[in-house]
Coordinates of C-alpha atoms in Angstrom, one line a residue:
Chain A
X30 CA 16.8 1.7 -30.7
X31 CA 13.6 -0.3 -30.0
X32 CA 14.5 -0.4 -26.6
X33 CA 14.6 3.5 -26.1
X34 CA 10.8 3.2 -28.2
X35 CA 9.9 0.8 -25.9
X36 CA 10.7 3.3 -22.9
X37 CA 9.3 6.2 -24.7
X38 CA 5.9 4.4 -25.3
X39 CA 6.3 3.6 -21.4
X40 CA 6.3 6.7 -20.5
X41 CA 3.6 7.9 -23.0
X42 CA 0.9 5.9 -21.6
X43 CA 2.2 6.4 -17.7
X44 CA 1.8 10.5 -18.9
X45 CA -1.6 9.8 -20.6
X46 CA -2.8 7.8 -17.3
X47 CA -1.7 10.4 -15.0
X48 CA -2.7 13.1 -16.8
X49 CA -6.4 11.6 -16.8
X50 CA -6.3 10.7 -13.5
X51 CA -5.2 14.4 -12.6
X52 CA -8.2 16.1 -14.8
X53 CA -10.3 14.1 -12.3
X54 CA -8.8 15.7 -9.3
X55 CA -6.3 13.1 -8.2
X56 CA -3.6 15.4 -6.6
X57 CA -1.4 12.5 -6.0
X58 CA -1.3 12.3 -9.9
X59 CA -0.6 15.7 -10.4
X60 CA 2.3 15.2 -8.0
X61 CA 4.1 12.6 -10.3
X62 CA 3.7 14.8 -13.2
X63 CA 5.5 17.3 -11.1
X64 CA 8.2 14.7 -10.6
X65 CA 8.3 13.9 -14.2
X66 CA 9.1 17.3 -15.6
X67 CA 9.9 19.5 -13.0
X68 CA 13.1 19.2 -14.2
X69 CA 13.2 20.1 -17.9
X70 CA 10.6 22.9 -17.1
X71 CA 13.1 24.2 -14.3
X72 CA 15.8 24.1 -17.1
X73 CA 13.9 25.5 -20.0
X74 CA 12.6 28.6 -17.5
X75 CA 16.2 28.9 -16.6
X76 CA 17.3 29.4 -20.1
X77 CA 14.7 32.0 -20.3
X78 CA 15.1 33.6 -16.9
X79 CA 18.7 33.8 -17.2
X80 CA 18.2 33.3 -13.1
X81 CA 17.7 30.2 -11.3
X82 CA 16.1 31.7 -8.8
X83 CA 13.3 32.9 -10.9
X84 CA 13.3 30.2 -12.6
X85 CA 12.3 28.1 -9.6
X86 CA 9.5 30.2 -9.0
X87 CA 8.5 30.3 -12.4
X88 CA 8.2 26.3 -12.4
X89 CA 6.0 25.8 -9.1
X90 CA 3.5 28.7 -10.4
X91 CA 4.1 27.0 -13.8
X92 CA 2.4 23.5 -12.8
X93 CA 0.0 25.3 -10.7
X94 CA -1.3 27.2 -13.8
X95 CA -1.2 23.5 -15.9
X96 CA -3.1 22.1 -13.0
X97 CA -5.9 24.5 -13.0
X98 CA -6.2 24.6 -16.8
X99 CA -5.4 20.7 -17.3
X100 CA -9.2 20.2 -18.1
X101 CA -8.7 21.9 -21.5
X102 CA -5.4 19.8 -22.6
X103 CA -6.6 17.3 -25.2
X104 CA -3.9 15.4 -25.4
X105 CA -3.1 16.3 -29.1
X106 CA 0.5 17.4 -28.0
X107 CA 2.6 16.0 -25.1
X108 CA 1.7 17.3 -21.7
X109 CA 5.7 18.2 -21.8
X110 CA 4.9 20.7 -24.7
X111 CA 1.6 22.0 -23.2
X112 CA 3.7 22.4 -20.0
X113 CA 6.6 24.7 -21.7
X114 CA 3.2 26.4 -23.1
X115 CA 1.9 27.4 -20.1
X116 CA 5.6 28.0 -18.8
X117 CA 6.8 30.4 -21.4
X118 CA 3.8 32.8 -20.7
X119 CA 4.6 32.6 -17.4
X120 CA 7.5 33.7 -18.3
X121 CA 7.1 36.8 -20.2
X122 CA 4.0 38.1 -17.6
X123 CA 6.6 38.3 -14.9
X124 CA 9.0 39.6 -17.5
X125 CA 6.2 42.4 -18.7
X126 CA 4.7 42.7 -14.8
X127 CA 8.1 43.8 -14.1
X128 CA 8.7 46.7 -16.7
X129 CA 12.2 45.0 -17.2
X130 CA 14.1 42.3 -17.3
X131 CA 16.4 41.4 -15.2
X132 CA 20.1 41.4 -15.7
X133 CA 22.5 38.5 -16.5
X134 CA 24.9 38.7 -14.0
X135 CA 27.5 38.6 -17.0
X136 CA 30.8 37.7 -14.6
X137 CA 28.6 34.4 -13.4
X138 CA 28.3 33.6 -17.2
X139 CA 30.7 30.1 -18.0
X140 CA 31.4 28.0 -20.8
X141 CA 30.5 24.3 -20.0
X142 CA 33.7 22.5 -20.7
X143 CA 33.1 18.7 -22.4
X144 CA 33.0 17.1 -26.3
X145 CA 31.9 19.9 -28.9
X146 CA 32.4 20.1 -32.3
X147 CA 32.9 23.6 -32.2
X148 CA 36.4 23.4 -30.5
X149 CA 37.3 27.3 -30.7
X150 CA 38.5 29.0 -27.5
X151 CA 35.9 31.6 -26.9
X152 CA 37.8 34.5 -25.2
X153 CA 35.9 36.3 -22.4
X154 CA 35.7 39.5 -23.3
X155 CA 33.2 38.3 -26.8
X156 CA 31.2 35.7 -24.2
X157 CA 30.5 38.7 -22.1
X158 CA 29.9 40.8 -25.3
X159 CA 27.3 37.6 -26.4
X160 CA 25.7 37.3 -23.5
X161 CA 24.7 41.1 -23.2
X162 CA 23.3 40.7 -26.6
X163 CA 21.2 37.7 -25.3
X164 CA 20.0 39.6 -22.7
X165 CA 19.0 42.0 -25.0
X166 CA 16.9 40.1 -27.2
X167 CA 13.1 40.6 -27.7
X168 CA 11.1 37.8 -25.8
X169 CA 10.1 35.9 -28.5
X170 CA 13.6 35.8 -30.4
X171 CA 15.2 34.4 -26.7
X172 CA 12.5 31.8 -26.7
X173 CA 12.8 30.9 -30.2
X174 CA 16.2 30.2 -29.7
X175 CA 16.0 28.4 -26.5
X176 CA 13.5 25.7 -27.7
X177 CA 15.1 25.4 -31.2
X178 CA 18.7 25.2 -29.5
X179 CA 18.4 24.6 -26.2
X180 CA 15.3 21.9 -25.5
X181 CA 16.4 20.5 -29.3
X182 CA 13.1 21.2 -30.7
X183 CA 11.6 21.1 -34.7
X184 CA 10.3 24.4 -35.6
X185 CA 7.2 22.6 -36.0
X186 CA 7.4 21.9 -32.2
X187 CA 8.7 25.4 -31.0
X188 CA 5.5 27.2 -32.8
X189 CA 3.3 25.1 -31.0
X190 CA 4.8 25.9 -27.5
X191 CA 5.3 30.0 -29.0
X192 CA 1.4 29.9 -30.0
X193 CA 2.5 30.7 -33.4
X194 CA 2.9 29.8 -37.0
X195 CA 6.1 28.2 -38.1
X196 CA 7.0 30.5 -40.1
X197 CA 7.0 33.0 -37.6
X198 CA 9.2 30.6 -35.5
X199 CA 11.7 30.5 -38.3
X200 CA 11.8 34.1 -38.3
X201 CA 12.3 34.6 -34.6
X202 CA 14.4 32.2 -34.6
X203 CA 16.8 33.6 -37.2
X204 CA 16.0 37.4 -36.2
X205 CA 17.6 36.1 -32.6
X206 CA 20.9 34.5 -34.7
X207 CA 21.6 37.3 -36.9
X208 CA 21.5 39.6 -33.6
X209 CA 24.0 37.5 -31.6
X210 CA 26.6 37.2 -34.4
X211 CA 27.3 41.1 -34.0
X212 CA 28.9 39.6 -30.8
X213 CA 31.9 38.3 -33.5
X214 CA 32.1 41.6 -35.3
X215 CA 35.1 43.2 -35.7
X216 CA 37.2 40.5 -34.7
X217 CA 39.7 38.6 -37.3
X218 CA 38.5 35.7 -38.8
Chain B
X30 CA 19.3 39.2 -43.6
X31 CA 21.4 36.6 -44.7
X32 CA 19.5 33.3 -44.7
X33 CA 21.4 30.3 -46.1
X34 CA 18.4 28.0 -47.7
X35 CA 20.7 24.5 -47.8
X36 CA 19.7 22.3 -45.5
X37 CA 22.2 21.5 -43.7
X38 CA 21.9 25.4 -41.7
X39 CA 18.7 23.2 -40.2
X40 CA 20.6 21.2 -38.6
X41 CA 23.0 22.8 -37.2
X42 CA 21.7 22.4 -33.4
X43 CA 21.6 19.3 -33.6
X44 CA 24.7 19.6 -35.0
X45 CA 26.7 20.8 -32.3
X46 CA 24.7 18.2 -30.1
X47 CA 26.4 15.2 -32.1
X48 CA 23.0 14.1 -32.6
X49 CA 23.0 13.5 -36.1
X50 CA 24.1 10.0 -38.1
X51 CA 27.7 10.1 -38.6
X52 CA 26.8 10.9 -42.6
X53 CA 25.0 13.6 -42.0
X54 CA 27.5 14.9 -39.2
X55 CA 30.3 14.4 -42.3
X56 CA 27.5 16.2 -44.5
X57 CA 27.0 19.4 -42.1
X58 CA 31.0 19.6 -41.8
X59 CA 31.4 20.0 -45.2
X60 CA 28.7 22.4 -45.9
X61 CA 30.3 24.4 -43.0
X62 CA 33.8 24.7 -44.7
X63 CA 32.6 26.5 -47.5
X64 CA 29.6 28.5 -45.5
X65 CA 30.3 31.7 -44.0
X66 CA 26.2 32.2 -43.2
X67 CA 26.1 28.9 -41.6
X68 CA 29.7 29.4 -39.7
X69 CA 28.8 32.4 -38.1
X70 CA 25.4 30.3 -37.0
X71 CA 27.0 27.7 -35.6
X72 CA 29.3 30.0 -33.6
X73 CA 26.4 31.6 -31.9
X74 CA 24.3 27.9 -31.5
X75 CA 27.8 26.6 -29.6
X76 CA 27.9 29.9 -27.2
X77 CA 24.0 29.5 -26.8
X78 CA 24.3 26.2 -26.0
X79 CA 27.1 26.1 -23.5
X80 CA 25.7 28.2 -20.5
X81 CA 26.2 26.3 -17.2
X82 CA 22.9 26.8 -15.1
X83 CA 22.4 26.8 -11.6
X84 CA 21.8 23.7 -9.9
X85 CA 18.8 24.1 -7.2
X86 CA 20.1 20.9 -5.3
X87 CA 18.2 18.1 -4.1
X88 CA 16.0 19.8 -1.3
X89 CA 14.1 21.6 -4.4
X90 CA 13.5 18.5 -6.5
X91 CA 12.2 17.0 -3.4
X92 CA 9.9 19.4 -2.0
X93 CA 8.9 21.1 -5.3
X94 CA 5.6 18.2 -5.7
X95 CA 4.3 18.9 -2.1
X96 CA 4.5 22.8 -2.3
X97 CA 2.6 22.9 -5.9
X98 CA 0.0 20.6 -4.0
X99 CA -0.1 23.1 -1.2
X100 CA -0.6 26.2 -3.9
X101 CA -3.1 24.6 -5.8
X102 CA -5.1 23.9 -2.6
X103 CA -4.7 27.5 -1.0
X104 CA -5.9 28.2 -4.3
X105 CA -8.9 26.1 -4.0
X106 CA -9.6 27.5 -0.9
X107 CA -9.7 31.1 -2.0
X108 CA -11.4 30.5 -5.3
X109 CA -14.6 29.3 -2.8
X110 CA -14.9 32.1 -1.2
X111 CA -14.9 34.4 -4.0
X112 CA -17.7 32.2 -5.2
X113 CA -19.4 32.8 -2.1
X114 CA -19.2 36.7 -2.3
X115 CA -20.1 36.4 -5.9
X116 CA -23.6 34.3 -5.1
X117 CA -24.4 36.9 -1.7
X118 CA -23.4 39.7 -3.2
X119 CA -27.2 40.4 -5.2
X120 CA -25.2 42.9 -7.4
X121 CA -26.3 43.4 -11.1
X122 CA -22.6 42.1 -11.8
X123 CA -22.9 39.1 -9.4
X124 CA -25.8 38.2 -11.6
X125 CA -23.9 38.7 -14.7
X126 CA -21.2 35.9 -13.2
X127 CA -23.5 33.7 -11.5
X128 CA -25.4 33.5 -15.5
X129 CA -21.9 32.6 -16.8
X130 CA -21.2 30.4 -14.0
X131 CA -24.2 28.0 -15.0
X132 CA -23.1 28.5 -18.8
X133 CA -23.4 24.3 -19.2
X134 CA -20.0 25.2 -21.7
X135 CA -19.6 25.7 -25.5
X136 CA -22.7 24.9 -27.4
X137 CA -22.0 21.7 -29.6
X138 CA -22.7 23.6 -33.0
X139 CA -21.1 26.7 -34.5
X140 CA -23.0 29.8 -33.9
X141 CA -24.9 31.1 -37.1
X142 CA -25.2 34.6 -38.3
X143 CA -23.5 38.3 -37.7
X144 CA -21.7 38.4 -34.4
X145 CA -21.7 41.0 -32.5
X146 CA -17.9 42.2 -31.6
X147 CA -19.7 45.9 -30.1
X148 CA -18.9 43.3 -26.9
X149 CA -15.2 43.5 -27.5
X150 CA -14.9 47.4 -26.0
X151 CA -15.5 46.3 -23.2
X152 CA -11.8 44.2 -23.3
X153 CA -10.3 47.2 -24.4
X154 CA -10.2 49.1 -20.8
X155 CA -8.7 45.5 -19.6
X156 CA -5.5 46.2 -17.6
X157 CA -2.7 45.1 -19.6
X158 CA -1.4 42.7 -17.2
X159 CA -4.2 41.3 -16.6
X160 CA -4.8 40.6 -20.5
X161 CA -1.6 38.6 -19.9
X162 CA -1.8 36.6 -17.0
X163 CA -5.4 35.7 -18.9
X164 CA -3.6 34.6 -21.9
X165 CA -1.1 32.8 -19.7
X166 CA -3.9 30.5 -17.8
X167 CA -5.9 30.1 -20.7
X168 CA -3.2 27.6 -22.3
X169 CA -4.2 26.8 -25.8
X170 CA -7.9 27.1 -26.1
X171 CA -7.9 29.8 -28.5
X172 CA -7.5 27.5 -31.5
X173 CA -10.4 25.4 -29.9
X174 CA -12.7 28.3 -29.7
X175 CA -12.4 28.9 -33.2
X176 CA -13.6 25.6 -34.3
X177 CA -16.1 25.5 -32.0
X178 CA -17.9 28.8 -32.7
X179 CA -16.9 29.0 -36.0
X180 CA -15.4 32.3 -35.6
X181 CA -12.8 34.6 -37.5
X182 CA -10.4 35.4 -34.8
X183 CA -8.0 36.5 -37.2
X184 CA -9.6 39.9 -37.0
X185 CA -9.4 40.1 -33.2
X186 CA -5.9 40.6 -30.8
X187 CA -5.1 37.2 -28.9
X188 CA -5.7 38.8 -25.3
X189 CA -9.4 39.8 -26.8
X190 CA -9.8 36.3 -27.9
X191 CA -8.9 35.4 -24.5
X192 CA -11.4 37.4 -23.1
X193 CA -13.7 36.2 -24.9
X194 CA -12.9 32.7 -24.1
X195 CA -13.4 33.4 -20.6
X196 CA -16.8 35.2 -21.4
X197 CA -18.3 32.2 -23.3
X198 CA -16.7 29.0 -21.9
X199 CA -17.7 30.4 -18.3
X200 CA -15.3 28.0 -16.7
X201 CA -12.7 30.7 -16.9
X202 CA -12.7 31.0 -12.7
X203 CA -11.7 27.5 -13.1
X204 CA -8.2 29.0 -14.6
X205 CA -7.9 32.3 -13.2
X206 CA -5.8 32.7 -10.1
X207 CA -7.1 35.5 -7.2
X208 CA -5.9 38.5 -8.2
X209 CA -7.6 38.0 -11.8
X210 CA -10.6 36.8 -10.4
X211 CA -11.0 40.0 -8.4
X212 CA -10.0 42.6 -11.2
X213 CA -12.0 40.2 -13.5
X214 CA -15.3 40.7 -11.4
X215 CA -14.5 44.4 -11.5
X216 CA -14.6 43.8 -15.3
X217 CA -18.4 42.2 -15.0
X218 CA -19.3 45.4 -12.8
X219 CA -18.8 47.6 -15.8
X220 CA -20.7 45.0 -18.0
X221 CA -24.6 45.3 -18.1
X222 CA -26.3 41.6 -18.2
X223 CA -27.4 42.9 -21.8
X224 CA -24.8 43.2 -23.4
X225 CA -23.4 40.2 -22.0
X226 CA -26.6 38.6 -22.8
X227 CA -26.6 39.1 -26.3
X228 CA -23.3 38.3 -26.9
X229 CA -23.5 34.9 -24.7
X230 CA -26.8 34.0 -26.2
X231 CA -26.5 35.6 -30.1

C-alpha cells in the first residue's frame, strides 16, 4: 500500500515538473505529458465517441487545446482531470458541429469476457437493445456515466471534469441509469 | 425516479470493479439481495462497463507525441500571422484587438461598482459553434474570473462568460485555434472601441 503512495507521489511531482516546464514553452515536456495520458484520454474519448477512430482524433486536438491553454491550469486539480476537461468539450463541439451523433455500430458491440461479479449471461438481442439506448443518451447523462463508471470517478471528481455542481452530477448520472434499465423491460426476472 | 438513498447504491461501480474491501464487497452483496433499485443499477453499471474498445496499436501511441508537437507548432505559425494582419490592418477593429492585445491581464483587485452587461449583446449574434469551441479552449477559467472581478456570473449563460473571459483577459488568442480567431476578429469588427472601452476599463 505505501509502495503504490510512494509511486503515486512519484508521479505527482514528475506531473507537476513537467507541467511547469511545459507553461514555459518546453515542447519536449509537453511531449511526456502526451506519453503519460495519451492513453486514458484515448480511452475515456472512446467511451464517449463510441468510435476509436474519432476518438483518436479527439485526443491529439485534445492535448493541443491543453497545451495552448496550460497557462491557466493552476494546479489545484490533476492535469489528468484538467485534461478529460478539456477532452469532454472537445467532445461534444464535434458532437454539436456535427448536428448528430454518430452511430454505434451495434453488431461491433462485445461483452469483455473475465472475473465479474455480475455473472448473468447477457443475451444479445437486450446488449443490442442497451446499447441503442446508450447511444441515445443526452451528452451530459453519457458523460456522467462514463467518468462515474467507466474512469472510476467520485461524483465530486466527475463535476469538476463536467464543469458542474455535484449535484447536478448525481442527477445526470442517475437520469443516464434509469434510461438504460428500460433495456431490461419486459423481460422475466 | 426511483433513487435508493443506502449507501451501498454508491458503490456499486466500484462494486462490479472488485475494488472495494472484502467487508464492504460482503456489505454491497447483501444490500443487493434485497434491492430491486440497486439490482436493476448494477445490471446496467456491468453492461456499461464491459464494452471492448478498439485498440489503435502501437504505431499511434508512438507517433501520437510528435504529431501533437507538429499541430501545436503549425498552430504557432498561423496564430503570427494573424497577429500580423491584425497590427497592419489600421482598421477600427484592429485597434480594438491590438488594445486587448496589450491588456497587461486581470487587474489584481475586484472591480467596484455597476457593471455594465449592455456589452453582453454583442455575444448574443455569436455563432453557436463558435460559443462552443470558445468554451472548449477556455478550460476552467470561468470560476477564476469570478473571483477575480468579483462578478455574479450566475446571471449570465456560460458561453457569455466565456466571451467575456476572452474580452478581459486579452490572452484569449493565446487559446483560440484559427478558425476562431478569424470569426472572433469578425466579432471585434462589429464592436466599436467604445463600448469595448467601457466595459474593459469600467
Amino acid at each position: 500500500m505505501s509502495e503504490n503512495r510512494n509511486i503515486m507521489t512519484d508521479q505527482t511531482t514528475l506531473e507537476r515538473e513537467l507541467v511547469s516546464r511545459a507553461r514555459k514553452g518546453d515542447s519536449k515536456a509537453f511531449e511526456d505529458l502526451v506519453r503519460m495520458y495519451q492513453e486514458p484520454l484515448y480511452r475515456y474519448l472512446c467511451r464517449l465517441s463510441e468510435n476509436g477512430e474519432d476518438a483518436m482524433e479527439l485526443t491529439q486536438s485534445s492535448f493541443v487545446k491543453a497545451y495552448f491553454s496550460i497557462g491557466r491550469f493552476r494546479g489545484e486539480s490533476s492535469f489528468k482531470t484538467y485534461l478529460f476537461r478539456i477532452a469532454s468539450n472537445t467532445w461534444k463541439n464535434t458532437i454539436r458541429d456535427r448536428g448528430r451523433r454518430r452511430s454505434i455500430d451495434i453488431d461491433q458491440v462485445s461483452i469483455a469476457s473475465g472475473d465479474n461479479p455480475y455473472e448473468e449471461v447477457v443475451r444479445d438481442q437486450e446488449h443490442k437493445k442497451f446499447w441503442s439506448l446508450v447511444e441515445e443518451l443526452p451528452a451530459r447523462q453519457k458523460e456522467a456515466l462514463t467518468l462515474r463508471i467507466r474512469e472510476g470517478y467520485l461524483f465530486e471528481q466527475v463535476a469538476k471534469i463536467m464543469g458542474c455542481t455535484t449535484g447536478s452530477a448525481k442527477a445526470s448520472y442517475h437520469h443516464g441509469v434509469e434510461k438504460l434499465k428500460l433495456a431490461f423491460e419486459g423481460e422475466d426476472r | 425516479m426511483n433513487v435508493c438513498r443506502d449507501k451501498s447504491g454508491e458503490l456499486l461501480p466500484e462494486y462490479v470493479k472488485g475494488l472495494l474491501e472484502p467487508k464492504e464487497m460482503n456489505k454491497v452483496a447483501d444490500h443487493l439481495a434485497g434491492c430491486s433499485e440497486c439490482s436493476s443499477q448494477l445490471r446496467v453499471i456491468s453492461l456499461f462497463e464491459d464494452k471492448v474498445l478498439p485498440e489503435p496499436g502501437p504505431w499511434f501511441w508512438t507517433t501520437l507525441p510528435g504529431k501533437v508537437t507538429a499541430q501545436i507548432e503549425a498552430r504557432r505559425r498561423g496564430k503570427t500571422r494573424v497577429q500580423i494582419s491584425v497590427w497592419a490592418g489600421g482598421l477600427a477593429a484592429a485597434a480594438v484587438a491590438v488594445l486587448m492585445l496589450l491588456q497587461p491581464g486581470p487587474p489584481t483587485q475586484p472591480q467596484t461598482g455597476a457593471l455594465d452587461y449592455s456589452f453582453m449583446e454583442i455575444a448574443d449574434p455569436f455563432p453557436l459553434g463558435v460559443e462552443e469551441e470558445i468554451l472548449s479552449v477556455s478550460g476552467m477559467f470561468m470560476d477564476d474570473l469570478e473571483q477575480v472581478y468579483g462578478l455574479d456570473l450566475n446571471v449570465l449563460s456560460d458561453e457569455t462568460v466565456v466571451t467575456m473571459d476572452l474580452i478581459l483577459e486579452g490572452d484569449g488568442y493565446e487559446t483560440m485555434d484559427d478558425e476562431t480567431i478569424r470569426i472572433f476578429e469578425d466579432l471585434l469588427e462589429e464592436m466599436t472601441p467604445k463600448r469595448v472601452g467601457k466595459w474593459v476599463m469600467s
